[in-house]
PDB file of C-alpha atoms in Angstrom:
ATOM      1  CA  UNK A   1     132.200  47.637  44.350  1.00  0.00           C
ATOM      2  CA  UNK A   2     133.177  51.311  44.612  1.00  0.00           C
ATOM      3  CA  UNK A   3     130.684  52.272  41.881  1.00  0.00           C
ATOM      4  CA  UNK A   4     127.945  50.314  43.638  1.00  0.00           C
ATOM      5  CA  UNK A   5     128.616  52.218  46.874  1.00  0.00           C
ATOM      6  CA  UNK A   6     128.456  55.566  45.043  1.00  0.00           C
ATOM      7  CA  UNK A   7     125.212  54.516  43.364  1.00  0.00           C
ATOM      8  CA  UNK A   8     123.732  53.386  46.691  1.00  0.00           C
ATOM      9  CA  UNK A   9     124.788  56.691  48.293  1.00  0.00           C
ATOM     10  CA  UNK A  10     123.093  58.652  45.502  1.00  0.00           C
ATOM     11  CA  UNK A  11     119.901  56.603  45.866  1.00  0.00           C
ATOM     12  CA  UNK A  12     119.821  57.156  49.628  1.00  0.00           C
ATOM     13  CA  UNK A  13     120.444  60.900  49.205  1.00  0.00           C
ATOM     14  CA  UNK A  14     117.653  61.112  46.609  1.00  0.00           C
ATOM     15  CA  UNK A  15     115.258  59.226  48.890  1.00  0.00           C
ATOM     16  CA  UNK A  16     116.042  61.555  51.794  1.00  0.00           C
ATOM     17  CA  UNK A  17     115.437  64.556  49.545  1.00  0.00           C
ATOM     18  CA  UNK A  18     112.051  63.178  48.419  1.00  0.00           C
ATOM     19  CA  UNK A  19     111.014  62.482  52.020  1.00  0.00           C
ATOM     20  CA  UNK A  20     112.082  65.966  53.132  1.00  0.00           C
ATOM     21  CA  UNK A  21     110.146  67.579  50.261  1.00  0.00           C
ATOM     22  CA  UNK A  22     107.035  65.546  51.088  1.00  0.00           C
ATOM     23  CA  UNK A  23     107.191  66.528  54.765  1.00  0.00           C
ATOM     24  CA  UNK A  24     107.682  70.190  53.848  1.00  0.00           C
ATOM     25  CA  UNK A  25     104.749  70.128  51.405  1.00  0.00           C
ATOM     26  CA  UNK A  26     102.404  68.590  53.953  1.00  0.00           C
ATOM     27  CA  UNK A  27     103.510  71.022  56.657  1.00  0.00           C
ATOM     28  CA  UNK A  28     102.988  74.071  54.451  1.00  0.00           C
ATOM     29  CA  UNK A  29      99.436  73.127  53.507  1.00  0.00           C
ATOM     30  CA  UNK A  30      98.121  72.933  57.060  1.00  0.00           C
ATOM     31  CA  UNK A  31      98.221  76.260  58.876  1.00  0.00           C
ATOM     32  CA  UNK A  32      95.789  75.398  61.697  1.00  0.00           C
ATOM     33  CA  UNK A  33      94.270  72.156  62.919  1.00  0.00           C
ATOM     34  CA  UNK A  34      91.007  71.362  64.665  1.00  0.00           C
ATOM     35  CA  UNK A  35      91.149  69.310  67.856  1.00  0.00           C
ATOM     36  CA  UNK A  36      88.133  69.097  70.111  1.00  0.00           C
ATOM     37  CA  UNK A  37      85.618  66.992  71.985  1.00  0.00           C
ATOM     38  CA  UNK A  38      81.935  67.728  71.437  1.00  0.00           C
ATOM     39  CA  UNK A  39      78.388  66.449  71.705  1.00  0.00           C
ATOM     40  CA  UNK A  40      75.577  67.267  69.325  1.00  0.00           C
ATOM     41  CA  UNK A  41      77.987  69.185  67.083  1.00  0.00           C
ATOM     42  CA  UNK A  42      76.693  70.252  63.678  1.00  0.00           C
ATOM     43  CA  UNK A  43      79.041  72.170  61.383  1.00  0.00           C
ATOM     44  CA  UNK A  44      79.001  73.381  57.809  1.00  0.00           C
ATOM     45  CA  UNK A  45      81.730  75.107  55.848  1.00  0.00           C
ATOM     46  CA  UNK A  46      81.864  76.165  52.219  1.00  0.00           C
ATOM     47  CA  UNK A  47      83.800  78.843  50.382  1.00  0.00           C
ATOM     48  CA  UNK A  48      81.743  81.760  51.714  1.00  0.00           C
ATOM     49  CA  UNK A  49      80.238  80.579  55.015  1.00  0.00           C
ATOM     50  CA  UNK A  50      80.925  78.597  58.157  1.00  0.00           C
ATOM     51  CA  UNK A  51      78.571  77.552  60.953  1.00  0.00           C
ATOM     52  CA  UNK A  52      78.656  75.496  64.107  1.00  0.00           C
ATOM     53  CA  UNK A  53      75.945  74.560  66.601  1.00  0.00           C
ATOM     54  CA  UNK A  54      76.682  72.369  69.599  1.00  0.00           C
ATOM     55  CA  UNK A  55      75.363  70.892  72.821  1.00  0.00           C
ATOM     56  CA  UNK A  56      78.850  70.878  74.337  1.00  0.00           C
ATOM     57  CA  UNK A  57      82.230  71.805  72.893  1.00  0.00           C
ATOM     58  CA  UNK A  58      85.782  71.932  74.228  1.00  0.00           C
ATOM     59  CA  UNK A  59      88.857  72.636  72.118  1.00  0.00           C
ATOM     60  CA  UNK A  60      89.582  74.273  68.768  1.00  0.00           C
ATOM     61  CA  UNK A  61      87.582  74.242  65.518  1.00  0.00           C
ATOM     62  CA  UNK A  62      89.065  75.774  62.376  1.00  0.00           C
ATOM     63  CA  UNK A  63      87.087  76.963  59.359  1.00  0.00           C
ATOM     64  CA  UNK A  64      88.398  78.335  56.059  1.00  0.00           C
ATOM     65  CA  UNK A  65      86.435  80.748  53.866  1.00  0.00           C
ATOM     66  CA  UNK A  66      87.404  82.591  50.715  1.00  0.00           C
ATOM     67  CA  UNK A  67      87.201  86.358  50.358  1.00  0.00           C
ATOM     68  CA  UNK A  68      86.625  86.895  46.643  1.00  0.00           C
ATOM     69  CA  UNK A  69      86.454  90.691  46.619  1.00  0.00           C
ATOM     70  CA  UNK A  70      88.677  93.109  48.544  1.00  0.00           C
ATOM     71  CA  UNK A  71      85.662  95.135  49.730  1.00  0.00           C
ATOM     72  CA  UNK A  72      83.905  92.109  51.270  1.00  0.00           C
ATOM     73  CA  UNK A  73      83.087  91.733  54.961  1.00  0.00           C
ATOM     74  CA  UNK A  74      82.434  88.718  57.146  1.00  0.00           C
ATOM     75  CA  UNK A  75      79.153  89.037  59.021  1.00  0.00           C
ATOM     76  CA  UNK A  76      79.120  87.031  62.242  1.00  0.00           C
ATOM     77  CA  UNK A  77      76.665  86.104  64.954  1.00  0.00           C
ATOM     78  CA  UNK A  78      76.807  83.840  67.951  1.00  0.00           C
ATOM     79  CA  UNK A  79      75.354  82.898  71.293  1.00  0.00           C
ATOM     80  CA  UNK A  80      76.539  80.788  74.190  1.00  0.00           C
ATOM     81  CA  UNK A  81      74.802  79.457  77.277  1.00  0.00           C
ATOM     82  CA  UNK A  82      77.797  78.287  79.350  1.00  0.00           C
ATOM     83  CA  UNK A  83      81.571  78.812  79.081  1.00  0.00           C
ATOM     84  CA  UNK A  84      83.766  81.161  77.079  1.00  0.00           C
ATOM     85  CA  UNK A  85      84.812  81.164  73.416  1.00  0.00           C
ATOM     86  CA  UNK A  86      87.420  83.330  71.721  1.00  0.00           C
ATOM     87  CA  UNK A  87      87.309  83.609  67.935  1.00  0.00           C
ATOM     88  CA  UNK A  88      90.411  84.502  65.931  1.00  0.00           C
ATOM     89  CA  UNK A  89      90.967  85.128  62.233  1.00  0.00           C
ATOM     90  CA  UNK A  90      93.974  84.963  59.924  1.00  0.00           C
ATOM     91  CA  UNK A  91      94.064  86.498  56.457  1.00  0.00           C
ATOM     92  CA  UNK A  92      97.793  87.145  56.110  1.00  0.00           C
ATOM     93  CA  UNK A  93      99.642  84.578  58.213  1.00  0.00           C
ATOM     94  CA  UNK A  94      99.008  86.355  61.517  1.00  0.00           C
ATOM     95  CA  UNK A  95      96.431  85.044  63.996  1.00  0.00           C
ATOM     96  CA  UNK A  96      94.399  88.015  65.277  1.00  0.00           C
ATOM     97  CA  UNK A  97      91.800  88.011  68.050  1.00  0.00           C
ATOM     98  CA  UNK A  98      88.365  88.853  66.631  1.00  0.00           C
ATOM     99  CA  UNK A  99      85.840  88.576  69.481  1.00  0.00           C
ATOM    100  CA  UNK A 100      85.066  86.757  72.715  1.00  0.00           C
ATOM    101  CA  UNK A 101      81.727  85.237  73.619  1.00  0.00           C
ATOM    102  CA  UNK A 102      80.949  84.705  77.323  1.00  0.00           C
ATOM    103  CA  UNK A 103      78.250  82.625  79.030  1.00  0.00           C
ATOM    104  CA  UNK A 104      74.777  84.063  78.502  1.00  0.00           C
ATOM    105  CA  UNK A 105      75.910  86.476  75.781  1.00  0.00           C
ATOM    106  CA  UNK A 106      75.023  86.863  72.142  1.00  0.00           C
ATOM    107  CA  UNK A 107      77.020  88.840  69.565  1.00  0.00           C
ATOM    108  CA  UNK A 108      76.764  90.032  66.019  1.00  0.00           C
ATOM    109  CA  UNK A 109      78.811  92.289  63.815  1.00  0.00           C
ATOM    110  CA  UNK A 110      81.163  92.397  60.853  1.00  0.00           C
ATOM    111  CA  UNK A 111      84.844  92.014  60.153  1.00  0.00           C
ATOM    112  CA  UNK A 112      85.825  94.742  57.686  1.00  0.00           C
ATOM    113  CA  UNK A 113      88.900  95.701  55.659  1.00  0.00           C
ATOM    114  CA  UNK A 114      89.593  92.200  54.392  1.00  0.00           C
ATOM    115  CA  UNK A 115      92.084  91.456  51.686  1.00  0.00           C
ATOM    116  CA  UNK A 116      91.236  89.090  48.873  1.00  0.00           C
ATOM    117  CA  UNK A 117      92.168  85.473  49.578  1.00  0.00           C
ATOM    118  CA  UNK A 118      91.798  82.812  52.268  1.00  0.00           C
ATOM    119  CA  UNK A 119      90.538  83.623  55.732  1.00  0.00           C
ATOM    120  CA  UNK A 120      90.950  81.133  58.555  1.00  0.00           C
ATOM    121  CA  UNK A 121      88.404  81.385  61.369  1.00  0.00           C
ATOM    122  CA  UNK A 122      89.679  79.762  64.569  1.00  0.00           C
ATOM    123  CA  UNK A 123      87.200  79.044  67.378  1.00  0.00           C
ATOM    124  CA  UNK A 124      88.848  78.255  70.743  1.00  0.00           C
ATOM    125  CA  UNK A 125      87.432  77.524  74.175  1.00  0.00           C
ATOM    126  CA  UNK A 126      89.119  77.891  77.548  1.00  0.00           C
ATOM    127  CA  UNK A 127      87.150  74.921  78.900  1.00  0.00           C
ATOM    128  CA  UNK A 128      83.885  73.148  78.240  1.00  0.00           C
ATOM    129  CA  UNK A 129      81.153  75.265  76.639  1.00  0.00           C
ATOM    130  CA  UNK A 130      77.476  74.365  76.363  1.00  0.00           C
ATOM    131  CA  UNK A 131      74.619  75.230  74.043  1.00  0.00           C
ATOM    132  CA  UNK A 132      76.284  77.521  71.548  1.00  0.00           C
ATOM    133  CA  UNK A 133      76.111  78.513  67.938  1.00  0.00           C
ATOM    134  CA  UNK A 134      78.274  80.607  65.651  1.00  0.00           C
ATOM    135  CA  UNK A 135      77.702  81.746  62.085  1.00  0.00           C
ATOM    136  CA  UNK A 136      80.072  83.449  59.624  1.00  0.00           C
ATOM    137  CA  UNK A 137      79.042  84.722  56.162  1.00  0.00           C
ATOM    138  CA  UNK A 138      81.287  86.423  53.578  1.00  0.00           C
ATOM    139  CA  UNK A 139      79.299  89.291  52.029  1.00  0.00           C
ATOM    140  CA  UNK A 140      79.796  92.291  49.810  1.00  0.00           C
ATOM    141  CA  UNK A 141      78.909  95.468  51.745  1.00  0.00           C
TER     142      UNK A 141
END
């Protein structure tokens, strides 16, 4: 009886350890999460580009691109009819503001001085936005 209790205790401890490791592994893999409501939303995302075009959008959309060379830049462009969008990036674990797009504006430019590795692009609204598009392309200068 005593041996069975020890064995049961070991099994329970092992199960708790496995569950804790699984939760930690899942949590580490997801740095940012998208959560939004949208109409007429078209997105694309591959290793060196990300795009979104929408009729209406409210919330957060996260893209991930890969910077393969340390001297690369991300060329961006965007336009917005109504609302306000702030775009952030993260290449090293720190979310940094990149640019803001206001109603009636269009923007274009580059993000320079990137380190090699993953780059998260985080698009956030402060309310409902209408008729917008954003494009991000990783390029060598």
